[in-house]
XYZ file of C-alpha atoms in Angstrom:
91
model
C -137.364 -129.620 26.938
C -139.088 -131.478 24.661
C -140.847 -131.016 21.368
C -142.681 -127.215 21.694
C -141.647 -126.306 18.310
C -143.321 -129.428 16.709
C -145.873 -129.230 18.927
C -148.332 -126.812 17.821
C -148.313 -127.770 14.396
C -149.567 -131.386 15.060
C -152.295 -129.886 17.503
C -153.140 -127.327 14.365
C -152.851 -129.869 11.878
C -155.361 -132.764 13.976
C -157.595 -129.561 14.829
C -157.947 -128.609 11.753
C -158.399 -132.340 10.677
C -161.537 -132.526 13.395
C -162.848 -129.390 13.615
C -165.596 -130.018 10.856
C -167.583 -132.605 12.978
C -169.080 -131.571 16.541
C -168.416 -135.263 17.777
C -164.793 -134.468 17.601
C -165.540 -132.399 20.710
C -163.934 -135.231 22.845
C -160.835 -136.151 20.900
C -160.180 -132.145 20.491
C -160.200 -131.500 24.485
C -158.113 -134.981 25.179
C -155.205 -133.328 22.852
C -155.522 -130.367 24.412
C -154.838 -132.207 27.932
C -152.305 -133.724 26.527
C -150.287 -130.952 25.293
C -151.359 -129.214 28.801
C -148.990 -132.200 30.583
C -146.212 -131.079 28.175
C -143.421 -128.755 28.852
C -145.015 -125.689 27.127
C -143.329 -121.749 27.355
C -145.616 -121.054 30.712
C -147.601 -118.294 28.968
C -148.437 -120.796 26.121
C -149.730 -123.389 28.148
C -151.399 -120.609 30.242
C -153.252 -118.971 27.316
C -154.125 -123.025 26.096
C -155.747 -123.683 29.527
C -157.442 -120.492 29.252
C -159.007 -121.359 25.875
C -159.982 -125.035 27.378
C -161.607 -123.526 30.449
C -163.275 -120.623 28.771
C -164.427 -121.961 25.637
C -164.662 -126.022 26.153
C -166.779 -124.894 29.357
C -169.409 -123.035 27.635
C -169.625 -125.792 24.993
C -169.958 -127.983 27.591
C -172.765 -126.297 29.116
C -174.858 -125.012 25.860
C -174.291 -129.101 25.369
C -176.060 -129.824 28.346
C -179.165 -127.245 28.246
C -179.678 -128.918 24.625
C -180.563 -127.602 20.932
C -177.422 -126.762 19.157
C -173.987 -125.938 20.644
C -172.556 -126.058 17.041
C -171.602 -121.857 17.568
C -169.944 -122.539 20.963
C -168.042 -125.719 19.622
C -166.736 -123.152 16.143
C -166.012 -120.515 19.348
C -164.127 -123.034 21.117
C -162.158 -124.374 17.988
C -161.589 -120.920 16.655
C -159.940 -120.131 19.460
C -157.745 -123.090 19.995
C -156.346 -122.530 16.615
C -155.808 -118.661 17.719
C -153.802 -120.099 20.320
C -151.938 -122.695 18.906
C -150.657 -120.227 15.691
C -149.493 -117.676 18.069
C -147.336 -120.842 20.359
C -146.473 -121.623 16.341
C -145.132 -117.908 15.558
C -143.381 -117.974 18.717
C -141.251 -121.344 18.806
């Protein structure tokens, strides 16, 4: 198996490193993939891809219809870090 307990702190820690700037949005969701191609506890990775879909999606699209997506991208983030305590709590 390989590193799931250090995992989710360097996702939390670069998170919270990137979360301030919306630009991030890219870097965030490539870590994210990343850690999705990892050997995660399935429930973990489960509740991660549900965050990505869910949340990244409707960034994605408030993005895309224009004006600000700043409260979808805080959504998205806010989540994530949700996510990636509990996988913390639990390793």
């Amino acid at each position: 198996m390989s590193n799931t307990t250090a995992q989710p702190k360097h996702l939390l820690a670069f998170l919270r490193e990137h979360r301030g700037n919306e630009a991030n949005f890219q870097q965030i969701n490539e870590q994210i993939g990343q850690a999705l191609q990892e050997e995660w506890d399935a429930v973990q990775r489960e509740s991660l891809q549900e965050v990505q879909d869910k949340y990244a999606g409707a960034y994605t699209t408030a993005r895309e219809q224009g004006g600000s997506a700043w409260p979808e991208f805080e959504r998205y983030v806010s989540e994530l870090e949700k996510c990636l305590l509990a996988a913390d709590k639990a390793a």
